[in-house]
Steps between C-alpha positions, in 0.01 A plus 500: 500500500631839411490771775258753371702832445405783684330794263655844433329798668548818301474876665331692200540904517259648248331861414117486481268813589759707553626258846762244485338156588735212602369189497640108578444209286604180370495553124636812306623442093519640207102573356484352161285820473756754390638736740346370816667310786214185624479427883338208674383365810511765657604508903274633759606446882285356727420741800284515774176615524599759776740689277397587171745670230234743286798521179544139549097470513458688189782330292325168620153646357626576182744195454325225709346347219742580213736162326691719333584858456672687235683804566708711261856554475487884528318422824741260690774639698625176634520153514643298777519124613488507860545215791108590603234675457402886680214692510349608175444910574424794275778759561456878395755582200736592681540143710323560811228343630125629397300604847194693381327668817113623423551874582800492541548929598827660332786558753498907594822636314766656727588893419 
């Protein structure tokens, strides 16, 4: 019996909506759909039902159900094989984390 071998995991940095999305998964290739870069099986982390991650939330909303996205080149900053998966987050473009407050008040400028 062969041991089974244990799968990649990928860290994928790309620009969508003006954010930069990083996302973990199993499969990413070459699209035979010019231009674009295909990932699958796509990683989302188990957590608990106490603490909830709303970026993680959303990304898990709008990729839960996907096999297989395609994202263009232009888009994709990076590519990397990791030892493990992280948390897939939304970060603003300038790499830090989105944290959206409802009325949220502007800080009073100093004179």
């Amino acid at each position: 019996i062969m041991p089974q071998s244990k799968k990649s995991t990928f860290r994928i940095l790309f620009h969508n909506h003006n954010k930069i999305y990083e996302l973990y998964a199993h499969q990413v290739s070459q699209s035979q759909m010019g231009g674009f870069i295909e990932i699958g099986e796509i990683i989302f982390g188990e957590h608990s039902k106490l603490l909830i991650d709303p970026a993680e939330e959303k990304l898990k909303h709008e990729f839960g159900n996907v096999k297989h996205t395609y994202i263009p080149h232009f888009a994709v900053i990076r590519i990397d094989e990791v030892d493990r998966s992280g948390k897939n987050r939304i970060l603003d473009n300038d790499g830090s984390s989105v944290t959206s407050f409802p009325g949220q008040a502007s800080m009073p400028q100093n004179s």
